[in-house]
Amino acid sequence: MTEEARKKGIEIGAGVLLYIIAWSVTSYWTVPAAAETVLFFLAYAVLSATTYLEQAKKMLKRQFIDENLLMIIATLGAFFVERHKEAVAAMLFYQVGKFVEEISLGRTKKSIAKFIDIRPEYANLKVGNKEKIVPPQELELRQVIVLRPGEKIPVDCVVTQGTGTIDMKALTGESEPRAVRVGDHLYSGSINLNGVLEARVTRLYNDSTAAKIMRMVENANDNKADSVHFADKFTKYYTPIVILIALLTVILPPMMFIEAKSEWIYRGLIILVAACPCGLMVSIPMAFLGGIGAASRQGVLIKGASYLEELTEVDTYVFDKTGTLTEGVFHVRDIVPHKMQEEELLEIAALAESYSNHPIATSLGEAYGREPDRSRVTDIEEQPGYGVRAHVDGREVYVGNTRLMNREGIFYQQVEDAGTVVYIAVDGEYAGYILISDIIREDSFRLMRWMRRKSMGTVMFTGDNEQVAEEVASRLRIESVYYELMPEDKVSLLEEFRENQMEGEKMAFVGDGINDAPVLSLADIGIAMGGLGADAALEAADIILMEDEPSRIISAVRIAKATLRSVRQNMVFAIGMKVLLIIMAFFGFVTMQNAIIADMAVMLINILNSFWMLQYSGR
Ligand code: ADP
Ligand code: MG
């Protein structure tokens, strides 16, 4: 139970005690009216103190109208018309409702935490020839840890000994285990299935994947203001209308009928209580929490409830090409040197690229096949959208696209091919080119089919050349394609798109965080792929696909839609019940307690409905 819930529990207990005392005293003895008021007021004061405090705080922030205010007016009013018992009872049930709220919210959070059960508890630190069990927080960089079968990886690390298979389901939603060997990176929160591994710590606990993911999910949970923004729009109109109806009930009928004025005041107050949207207000954040939890089990991290809401409104998806729609793993198809040997050209290119983490660089490194001797490389400068410049063995080397060659005034021969061409120049002279090509992810086809079926707009951005861009776009049947873009062109293009956006249209950008982090943050929704490892993407994006599978977007959208559906169901049901209760209250069929009890029933049903969101898989 949370601290908050415990406090509520004590308040309720004390209030109930005072209420019983007041009841007993006034039923067994005849006490003066003033004494009776005081006795019940004591119970009322204990039960309502926090509500008054909260309301006062809200008033300071100039947000007055909400369910607290309804309750305050109603119960205070009941005191004035000498309905002491009802006033206390209404406040009592209201508090019980809040208590249930607190508990069920806490439960939802707990179940999310359990669903994404990635918190490592301990680590086996290797000290000399012995092992010591330590909390993961105490591990330091470069220390060596031992990973046994069945254990959770405590921090991000790299395998230094042994082979094994790793279950990353909790992190990425991927059920297929992954084989690892020396040199492979392991992410905290995944599980070592078999094999004893030794690994070197590459990140402190707090910077490791598990801690980052948990922080993100927790923050998304605490972003309560965010998720309620949906409900805010509703309360803004609902509450004043209710107050107006109650006022009319108090004023109009006594002017026309004969019944006593105090009876109509009481009915007006009951209307206020009956209209209280308390249950609804909990069920909304709960449904959003459930949606976020359900998504995280599918390997989709959603950083806040509002993104879940916005995701349902997206009608255009803009994709980055390299590493997003394509695998970003290039294969060298051809090496065409100019006045040197093939091996030499590849070596120069691989060395110059040895510090870059661009997919092109990685593939050149792979084709080179050896550990690059980094001492031969100096003065490295990566130029996004162009390529790299570096000194290799003291010679000035440029590796990149035509734009780079043109800028450096290098005389070269342009190659027309549906592959990415990497040009190389050494000491101002053209040295040849390497033709590499990337493959489109199988999964991208699936996503595009779904997008076409849903009539979503699709756009592709790429820094690559026209031939490659057109080929990829036509195979995936993407509607519009923009190529040879510098990272800043992507930003200005998206800005332009956004300016031309019509009211209510939303645009998502899907990228891998390499050279496109600014675009990720600029879009209405930034979706980053391959959350593991890419820090820039983790920071800039609103939604993160933990696995390199663009089609996870489909699950995310389905979950988002289901969440909003659940919220709408709750609203319709709750408001329907409220209207019914208000009408019954007007004709004098409900007492204040009954109105509150009915609200609790509505709340329970709403909460159950939201709980189901957690089970939703979006498959
Ligand atoms: P994309 O938009 O396809 O993801 P980038 O914006 O990352 O591509 O890069 C655009 C272009 O810039 C690449 O197609 C390539 O020609 C060139 N480039 C960028 N970085 C490098 C690099 N490290 N080595 C060689 N070429 C590069
Ligand atoms: Mg890219």
XYZ file of C-alpha atoms and ligand atoms in Angstrom:
647
model
C 0.000 0.000 0.000
C 1.282 3.441 -0.775
C 1.925 6.114 1.841
C -0.973 8.056 0.372
C -3.363 5.122 0.700
C -2.296 4.482 4.275
C -2.990 8.087 5.241
C -6.412 7.913 3.636
C -7.087 4.710 5.569
C -6.275 6.340 8.914
C -8.405 9.367 8.070
C -11.327 7.167 7.188
C -10.919 5.082 10.353
C -10.861 8.167 12.575
C -13.808 9.682 10.734
C -15.887 6.530 11.054
C -15.169 6.383 14.798
C -16.281 9.973 15.319
C -19.314 9.349 13.141
C -20.373 6.366 15.265
C -19.887 8.370 18.443
C -22.007 11.193 17.079
C -24.690 8.710 16.024
C -24.787 6.936 19.366
C -24.794 10.072 21.440
C -27.575 11.685 19.443
C -29.720 8.537 19.360
C -29.493 7.671 23.074
C -29.663 11.108 24.563
C -31.546 14.139 23.606
C -28.930 16.774 23.027
C -29.412 20.368 22.000
C -29.374 20.952 18.250
C -26.148 22.923 18.478
C -24.377 20.012 20.211
C -25.596 17.623 17.537
C -24.243 19.855 14.814
C -20.897 20.068 16.582
C -20.636 16.293 17.046
C -21.297 15.509 13.410
C -19.175 18.382 12.307
C -16.199 16.848 14.124
C -16.507 13.676 12.093
C -17.014 15.740 8.963
C -13.954 17.869 9.655
C -11.715 14.827 10.049
C -13.060 13.256 6.867
C -12.931 16.328 4.700
C -9.789 18.153 5.838
C -7.624 16.872 2.990
C -10.299 17.584 0.424
C -10.475 21.192 1.587
C -6.704 21.477 1.573
C -6.445 20.091 -1.933
C -9.124 22.435 -3.131
C -7.383 25.411 -1.536
C -4.168 24.481 -3.320
C -5.989 24.209 -6.611
C -7.643 27.553 -6.123
C -4.230 29.124 -5.658
C -3.363 27.677 -9.054
C -6.655 29.084 -10.379
C -8.176 25.743 -11.230
C -11.302 25.612 -9.199
C -13.926 23.556 -10.789
C -13.681 19.845 -10.262
C -15.136 16.984 -8.299
C -13.665 18.171 -4.990
C -15.541 21.403 -5.291
C -18.780 19.571 -6.047
C -18.357 17.520 -2.889
C -17.509 20.531 -0.768
C -20.506 22.532 -1.895
C -22.825 19.553 -1.540
C -21.782 18.470 1.931
C -21.430 21.954 3.343
C -24.859 22.731 1.947
C -26.280 19.622 3.588
C -25.010 20.903 6.926
C -26.841 24.132 6.417
C -30.135 22.391 5.755
C -29.496 20.312 8.890
C -28.850 17.058 7.058
C -25.824 16.330 9.209
C -25.814 12.581 8.893
C -26.069 12.669 5.121
C -23.292 15.222 4.872
C -20.919 13.065 6.904
C -21.948 9.876 5.121
C -21.449 11.422 1.697
C -17.986 12.634 2.641
C -17.194 9.249 4.143
C -18.081 7.366 0.980
C -16.250 9.902 -1.114
C -13.124 9.208 0.911
C -13.618 5.466 0.610
C -13.796 5.979 -3.136
C -10.525 7.911 -3.087
C -9.010 5.127 -1.045
C -10.009 2.506 -3.601
C -8.638 4.817 -6.291
C -5.292 5.084 -4.579
C -5.047 1.335 -4.151
C -6.024 0.463 -7.678
C -3.656 3.025 -9.194
C -0.883 1.580 -7.066
C -1.857 -1.876 -8.229
C -1.760 -0.911 -11.861
C 1.707 0.549 -11.420
C 2.822 -2.565 -9.644
C 1.484 -4.832 -12.314
C 3.245 -2.812 -14.971
C 6.459 -3.135 -13.016
C 5.855 -6.852 -12.813
C 5.112 -7.136 -16.498
C 8.351 -5.472 -17.349
C 10.223 -7.426 -14.791
C 13.678 -6.208 -15.634
C 15.053 -4.878 -12.368
C 18.266 -6.764 -11.647
C 18.770 -7.548 -7.972
C 22.389 -8.556 -7.660
C 25.625 -9.072 -9.533
C 28.448 -11.584 -9.171
C 31.534 -9.427 -9.093
C 34.778 -11.172 -9.865
C 37.478 -10.333 -7.341
C 40.704 -12.190 -8.104
C 39.660 -15.808 -8.378
C 36.666 -15.390 -6.145
C 33.212 -13.999 -6.663
C 31.347 -11.587 -4.489
C 27.647 -10.867 -4.608
C 27.096 -7.107 -4.753
C 24.155 -4.818 -5.517
C 24.301 -3.839 -9.220
C 24.471 -0.182 -8.199
C 27.938 -0.745 -6.784
C 29.525 -2.045 -9.969
C 32.161 0.137 -11.561
C 33.213 0.478 -15.173
C 35.582 -2.195 -16.462
C 34.964 -4.543 -13.538
C 34.398 -8.155 -14.526
C 31.184 -9.926 -13.591
C 30.087 -13.531 -13.863
C 26.715 -14.391 -15.386
C 25.167 -17.746 -14.564
C 22.282 -19.465 -16.312
C 18.942 -18.078 -15.230
C 20.391 -14.828 -13.951
C 19.380 -11.355 -14.974
C 22.120 -9.259 -16.572
C 22.796 -6.594 -13.890
C 24.370 -3.840 -16.013
C 25.210 -3.290 -19.662
C 28.386 -5.203 -20.389
C 30.407 -6.930 -23.062
C 31.157 -10.661 -23.060
C 34.816 -11.459 -22.374
C 34.544 -15.206 -21.929
C 32.145 -18.001 -22.810
C 29.134 -18.376 -25.061
C 25.461 -18.557 -24.268
C 21.956 -17.569 -25.228
C 20.197 -14.516 -23.948
C 16.481 -13.993 -23.496
C 15.655 -10.380 -24.218
C 11.887 -10.745 -24.137
C 11.379 -8.415 -21.199
C 13.335 -5.690 -22.973
C 12.280 -6.031 -26.558
C 9.252 -8.285 -26.649
C 11.328 -10.599 -28.848
C 10.638 -14.190 -27.841
C 13.457 -15.781 -29.853
C 16.592 -16.057 -27.650
C 19.804 -14.618 -29.021
C 23.139 -16.443 -29.154
C 26.076 -14.450 -27.825
C 29.837 -14.913 -27.767
C 32.941 -12.976 -26.828
C 32.701 -9.352 -27.905
C 28.896 -9.185 -27.922
C 27.108 -6.517 -25.955
C 24.634 -7.521 -23.289
C 21.858 -5.307 -22.004
C 20.830 -5.210 -18.392
C 17.411 -6.643 -17.723
C 17.792 -9.490 -20.207
C 18.303 -13.015 -18.923
C 21.176 -15.401 -19.438
C 19.514 -18.689 -20.366
C 22.468 -21.043 -20.458
C 26.231 -20.997 -20.345
C 28.422 -19.287 -17.793
C 29.649 -15.986 -19.127
C 32.172 -13.473 -17.973
C 31.603 -9.897 -18.982
C 33.174 -6.496 -18.549
C 30.994 -3.672 -17.247
C 30.519 -1.026 -19.942
C 27.908 1.108 -18.221
C 27.119 1.965 -14.638
C 23.835 0.669 -13.302
C 22.063 3.983 -13.659
C 23.107 4.454 -17.285
C 22.298 0.861 -18.156
C 19.353 -0.176 -20.250
C 17.150 -1.624 -17.499
C 17.437 1.460 -15.301
C 16.750 3.738 -18.254
C 13.680 1.832 -19.318
C 12.317 1.750 -15.810
C 12.867 5.457 -15.387
C 11.021 6.058 -18.594
C 8.065 3.868 -17.720
C 7.858 5.360 -14.248
C 7.952 8.884 -15.609
C 5.262 8.022 -18.079
C 3.212 6.815 -15.112
C 3.771 9.945 -13.107
C 2.843 12.114 -15.999
C -0.613 12.254 -14.549
C -1.307 15.767 -15.723
C -0.649 14.488 -19.183
C -3.120 11.682 -19.191
C -5.807 13.739 -17.586
C -5.617 16.352 -20.302
C -8.132 14.232 -22.143
C -10.412 14.407 -19.119
C -9.733 18.080 -18.502
C -11.540 19.161 -21.620
C -14.514 17.238 -20.364
C -14.515 18.518 -16.775
C -14.283 22.060 -18.031
C -17.795 21.857 -19.437
C -19.290 19.128 -17.324
C -18.819 20.606 -13.867
C -20.247 24.075 -14.579
C -23.252 22.495 -16.290
C -23.879 20.316 -13.257
C -23.618 23.275 -10.915
C -26.074 25.146 -13.097
C -28.574 22.269 -13.036
C -28.270 22.064 -9.266
C -28.805 25.804 -8.940
C -31.883 25.707 -11.146
C -33.230 22.834 -9.048
C -32.821 24.949 -5.939
C -34.301 28.103 -7.419
C -36.985 27.195 -9.951
C -39.291 24.542 -8.434
C -39.956 26.385 -5.152
C -41.121 29.304 -7.251
C -43.701 27.107 -8.961
C -44.547 24.267 -6.590
C -45.608 24.155 -3.042
C -43.000 21.883 -1.527
C -40.659 23.306 1.072
C -37.673 25.281 -0.061
C -35.256 23.234 2.075
C -36.334 20.042 0.310
C -35.320 21.507 -3.051
C -32.045 22.735 -1.653
C -31.368 19.206 -0.459
C -32.238 17.765 -3.861
C -29.956 20.272 -5.568
C -27.174 19.155 -3.284
C -27.842 15.500 -4.061
C -27.598 16.349 -7.730
C -24.138 17.746 -7.091
C -23.092 14.555 -5.357
C -24.732 12.330 -7.919
C -22.959 14.141 -10.716
C -19.514 13.792 -9.186
C -17.310 12.214 -11.861
C -14.916 10.774 -9.279
C -14.794 7.219 -10.553
C -14.334 8.320 -14.109
C -11.402 10.486 -13.161
C -9.433 7.526 -11.849
C -10.327 5.179 -14.592
C -8.856 7.461 -17.243
C -5.265 7.580 -15.994
C -5.610 3.889 -15.212
C -6.545 3.022 -18.766
C -3.593 5.029 -20.060
C -1.270 3.328 -17.619
C -2.642 -0.002 -18.752
C -2.017 0.939 -22.371
C 1.549 1.992 -21.630
C 2.101 -1.264 -19.763
C 0.600 -3.351 -22.538
C 2.805 -1.594 -25.088
C 5.955 -2.101 -23.073
C 5.321 -5.815 -23.059
C 5.355 -5.652 -26.849
C 8.719 -3.951 -26.795
C 7.241 -0.509 -27.394
C 8.106 2.172 -24.861
C 5.722 5.083 -24.765
C 7.064 8.019 -22.835
C 3.764 9.552 -21.766
C 0.035 9.090 -21.916
C -0.435 12.005 -24.276
C 1.642 10.227 -26.948
C -0.691 7.288 -26.710
C -3.552 9.648 -27.393
C -1.736 11.394 -30.247
C -0.684 8.145 -31.850
C -4.295 7.385 -32.654
C -4.510 10.652 -34.576
C -1.430 10.241 -36.769
C -2.298 10.160 -40.463
C 1.119 10.593 -42.061
C 4.263 8.662 -41.355
C 7.628 9.974 -42.438
C 10.396 7.375 -42.492
C 14.105 7.664 -42.505
C 15.548 5.145 -44.913
C 18.879 3.840 -43.735
C 18.645 1.635 -40.688
C 14.894 2.173 -40.408
C 13.208 0.799 -43.518
C 16.407 -0.924 -44.538
C 18.574 -3.034 -42.307
C 21.368 -0.509 -42.291
C 23.765 -3.365 -42.808
C 25.503 -2.711 -46.074
C 27.270 -5.364 -48.041
C 30.198 -4.429 -50.164
C 29.293 -5.311 -53.744
C 32.165 -3.851 -55.621
C 35.488 -2.213 -54.941
C 36.769 -0.115 -57.827
C 40.139 1.445 -57.011
C 41.855 4.105 -59.042
C 45.628 3.728 -59.193
C 45.872 1.392 -56.207
C 44.999 -2.112 -55.042
C 41.527 -3.136 -53.918
C 42.777 -4.154 -50.468
C 44.517 -0.858 -50.011
C 41.410 1.124 -50.904
C 39.231 -0.878 -48.529
C 41.786 -0.544 -45.763
C 42.054 3.221 -46.140
C 38.267 3.579 -46.140
C 37.783 1.270 -43.174
C 40.474 3.023 -41.143
C 39.086 6.481 -41.898
C 35.656 5.270 -40.814
C 36.888 3.368 -37.784
C 35.510 5.893 -35.301
C 32.139 6.460 -36.944
C 29.013 4.630 -35.916
C 27.164 5.318 -39.162
C 25.825 2.109 -40.746
C 28.112 2.725 -43.745
C 31.132 2.850 -41.481
C 30.147 -0.321 -39.687
C 29.788 -2.218 -42.935
C 33.123 -1.044 -44.289
C 34.668 -2.213 -41.017
C 32.989 -5.558 -41.430
C 34.185 -5.961 -45.007
C 37.692 -5.068 -43.871
C 37.416 -7.951 -41.430
C 40.312 -7.043 -39.153
C 40.595 -4.989 -36.006
C 41.512 -1.540 -37.373
C 44.842 -0.219 -36.132
C 43.488 3.030 -34.809
C 46.921 4.467 -34.115
C 47.244 5.001 -37.865
C 44.228 7.302 -37.889
C 44.306 10.894 -36.685
C 42.348 14.143 -37.093
C 39.033 12.450 -37.626
C 36.100 14.588 -38.474
C 32.683 13.155 -39.198
C 30.596 15.382 -41.433
C 26.931 14.387 -41.250
C 25.376 14.165 -44.679
C 28.773 14.124 -46.381
C 30.983 11.447 -44.897
C 34.231 11.539 -42.982
C 37.607 13.174 -43.226
C 40.644 11.707 -41.485
C 44.371 11.349 -41.696
C 45.450 7.774 -42.369
C 49.202 7.219 -42.088
C 49.481 10.975 -42.307
C 47.656 11.188 -45.639
C 44.467 13.185 -45.865
C 41.540 10.914 -46.681
C 37.947 11.754 -47.617
C 35.295 9.038 -47.614
C 31.763 9.943 -48.565
C 29.274 10.850 -51.269
C 29.332 12.993 -54.396
C 28.494 16.038 -52.359
C 31.698 15.586 -50.386
C 33.793 15.090 -53.515
C 32.264 18.169 -55.143
C 32.839 20.282 -52.087
C 36.463 19.246 -51.916
C 36.882 19.901 -55.629
C 37.987 16.380 -56.361
C 37.877 15.163 -59.934
C 35.998 11.862 -59.922
C 33.729 9.791 -62.059
C 30.130 9.625 -60.991
C 28.719 6.102 -60.752
C 25.077 5.445 -61.595
C 23.923 2.378 -59.767
C 21.070 1.392 -57.521
C 23.460 1.073 -54.626
C 25.103 3.462 -52.239
C 28.378 4.659 -53.663
C 31.144 5.589 -51.268
C 33.811 7.691 -52.964
C 37.321 7.872 -51.588
C 39.944 10.537 -52.125
C 43.512 10.502 -50.832
C 45.596 13.676 -50.644
C 43.218 15.540 -52.882
C 43.211 12.842 -55.565
C 40.394 10.509 -56.465
C 41.265 6.988 -55.244
C 38.221 4.983 -56.300
C 34.828 4.006 -54.986
C 33.216 1.218 -53.034
C 29.726 0.151 -53.996
C 27.655 -1.066 -51.121
C 24.034 -1.995 -50.834
C 21.596 -2.365 -48.096
C 18.575 -4.639 -47.914
C 15.028 -3.603 -47.179
C 13.736 -5.164 -43.981
C 11.156 -7.880 -44.612
C 9.226 -6.287 -41.836
C 9.000 -2.938 -43.644
C 6.852 -4.588 -46.321
C 4.404 -5.750 -43.687
C 4.211 -2.288 -42.154
C 3.677 -0.640 -45.532
C 0.871 -3.038 -46.443
C -0.845 -2.134 -43.202
C -0.317 1.585 -43.818
C -1.854 1.322 -47.269
C -4.839 -0.525 -45.881
C -5.318 2.198 -43.293
C -4.848 4.909 -45.940
C -1.986 6.517 -44.069
C 0.249 8.939 -45.918
C 3.804 7.615 -46.303
C 6.920 9.644 -46.958
C 10.573 8.645 -47.075
C 13.545 10.876 -46.260
C 17.069 9.871 -47.100
C 20.532 11.262 -47.457
C 21.290 8.621 -50.030
C 21.307 9.096 -53.803
C 18.337 9.243 -56.143
C 18.695 5.732 -57.581
C 18.727 4.024 -54.202
C 15.940 6.215 -52.876
C 13.650 5.567 -55.848
C 14.311 1.862 -55.780
C 13.509 1.457 -52.103
C 10.461 3.708 -52.328
C 8.999 1.930 -55.333
C 9.507 -1.508 -53.857
C 7.829 -0.456 -50.632
C 5.249 1.609 -52.546
C 5.924 4.704 -50.518
C 3.970 7.704 -51.774
C 6.591 10.412 -51.761
C 10.326 10.325 -51.448
C 12.946 13.003 -50.771
C 16.604 12.141 -51.361
C 20.111 13.572 -51.011
C 19.014 15.323 -47.879
C 21.445 16.731 -45.373
C 20.419 16.174 -41.752
C 19.378 19.829 -41.590
C 17.353 19.450 -44.807
C 15.351 16.760 -43.069
C 14.603 19.231 -40.292
C 13.550 22.048 -42.603
C 11.500 19.707 -44.772
C 9.602 18.430 -41.774
C 9.084 21.985 -40.564
C 7.614 22.815 -43.952
C 5.335 19.775 -43.752
C 4.142 20.860 -40.376
C 3.364 24.355 -41.560
C 1.185 22.937 -44.298
C -0.550 20.591 -41.920
C -4.268 21.024 -41.606
C -6.008 21.339 -38.293
C -6.140 17.953 -36.565
C -3.578 16.296 -38.813
C -0.692 14.631 -37.086
C 2.641 13.502 -38.393
C 4.993 10.896 -37.008
C 8.654 10.553 -37.880
C 10.245 7.143 -37.657
C 14.021 7.011 -37.533
C 16.955 5.259 -35.959
C 18.409 8.259 -34.154
C 21.543 8.370 -36.293
C 21.700 11.825 -37.872
C 17.999 12.329 -37.276
C 17.527 13.035 -33.580
C 16.423 16.659 -34.249
C 13.741 15.424 -36.631
C 12.563 12.924 -34.050
C 11.917 15.684 -31.569
C 10.380 18.006 -34.138
C 7.621 15.656 -35.352
C 4.285 15.490 -33.534
C 5.424 12.046 -32.539
C 8.990 10.829 -32.851
C 9.318 7.079 -33.080
C 12.820 5.708 -32.680
C 13.813 2.231 -33.632
C 16.347 0.007 -31.983
C 16.175 1.677 -28.599
C 18.909 -0.579 -27.291
C 22.176 1.250 -27.369
C 21.165 4.394 -29.256
C 21.173 7.071 -26.586
C 20.326 9.997 -28.828
C 17.225 8.208 -30.036
C 16.158 7.299 -26.513
C 16.320 10.943 -25.488
C 14.756 12.544 -28.533
C 11.941 10.111 -29.249
C 8.462 9.956 -27.753
C 7.963 6.316 -28.591
C 10.724 3.754 -28.765
C 10.631 0.425 -30.552
C 13.038 -1.722 -28.606
C 13.558 -4.160 -31.418
C 14.535 -3.215 -34.997
C 11.083 -4.021 -36.266
C 9.161 -1.162 -37.843
C 5.949 -3.217 -37.789
C 5.800 -2.863 -34.018
C 4.154 0.435 -34.889
C 1.077 -1.617 -35.769
C 0.833 -3.062 -32.250
C 1.439 0.363 -30.771
C -1.383 1.916 -32.776
C -3.734 -0.932 -31.906
C -2.952 -0.605 -28.214
C -3.405 3.151 -28.384
C -6.774 2.749 -30.069
C -7.896 0.145 -27.546
C -6.894 2.449 -24.702
C -8.914 5.313 -26.064
C -11.809 2.990 -26.727
C -11.721 1.873 -23.116
C -11.632 5.480 -21.931
C -14.590 6.346 -24.129
C -16.571 3.349 -22.918
C -15.963 4.440 -19.367
C -17.056 7.962 -20.138
C -20.245 6.918 -21.869
C -21.172 4.503 -19.116
C -20.322 6.901 -16.292
C -22.112 9.854 -17.839
C -25.150 7.739 -18.652
C -25.387 6.643 -15.043
C -24.907 10.205 -13.851
C -27.727 11.516 -16.008
C -30.001 8.807 -14.652
C -29.050 9.604 -11.059
C -29.530 13.325 -11.576
C -33.016 12.761 -12.912
C -33.853 10.447 -10.014
C -32.421 12.932 -7.548
C -34.558 15.672 -9.017
C -37.688 13.658 -8.333
C -36.477 12.826 -4.856
C -35.767 9.130 -5.363
C -32.215 9.097 -4.057
C -30.596 10.180 -0.849
C -27.131 11.649 -0.662
C -25.600 8.369 0.583
C -27.224 6.389 -2.190
C -25.938 8.814 -4.767
C -22.399 8.324 -3.499
C -22.762 4.554 -3.302
C -24.003 4.492 -6.889
C -20.958 6.490 -7.886
C -18.725 3.943 -6.210
C -20.349 1.168 -8.176
C -19.745 3.074 -11.393
C -16.165 3.601 -10.332
C -15.559 -0.082 -9.698
C -16.905 -1.025 -13.097
C -14.780 1.660 -14.734
C -11.695 0.485 -12.906
C -12.270 -3.118 -13.922
C -12.681 -2.034 -17.506
C -9.370 -0.150 -17.328
C -7.629 -3.099 -15.733
C -8.407 -5.115 -18.815
C -6.313 -2.712 -20.843
C -3.268 -4.238 -19.213
C -4.044 -7.635 -20.702
C -4.372 -6.258 -24.205
C -1.651 -7.368 -26.560
C -2.435 -5.515 -29.775
C -1.601 -8.543 -31.833
P 19.924 8.328 -44.324
O 19.089 9.524 -44.542
O 19.770 7.369 -45.459
O 19.714 7.680 -43.001
P 22.322 9.823 -43.501
O 21.671 11.137 -43.342
O 22.779 9.127 -42.288
O 21.475 8.798 -44.414
O 23.548 10.001 -44.494
C 23.364 10.587 -45.759
C 24.467 10.263 -46.729
O 25.683 10.861 -46.277
C 24.752 8.803 -46.849
O 23.963 8.185 -47.820
C 26.220 8.819 -47.264
O 26.330 9.042 -48.660
C 26.777 10.017 -46.568
N 27.422 9.662 -45.295
C 27.033 10.008 -44.059
N 27.854 9.524 -43.108
C 28.796 8.819 -43.787
C 29.945 8.058 -43.395
N 30.284 7.902 -42.109
N 30.689 7.494 -44.368
C 30.375 7.627 -45.654
N 29.297 8.323 -46.093
C 28.531 8.919 -45.181
Mg 19.728 7.557 -40.858
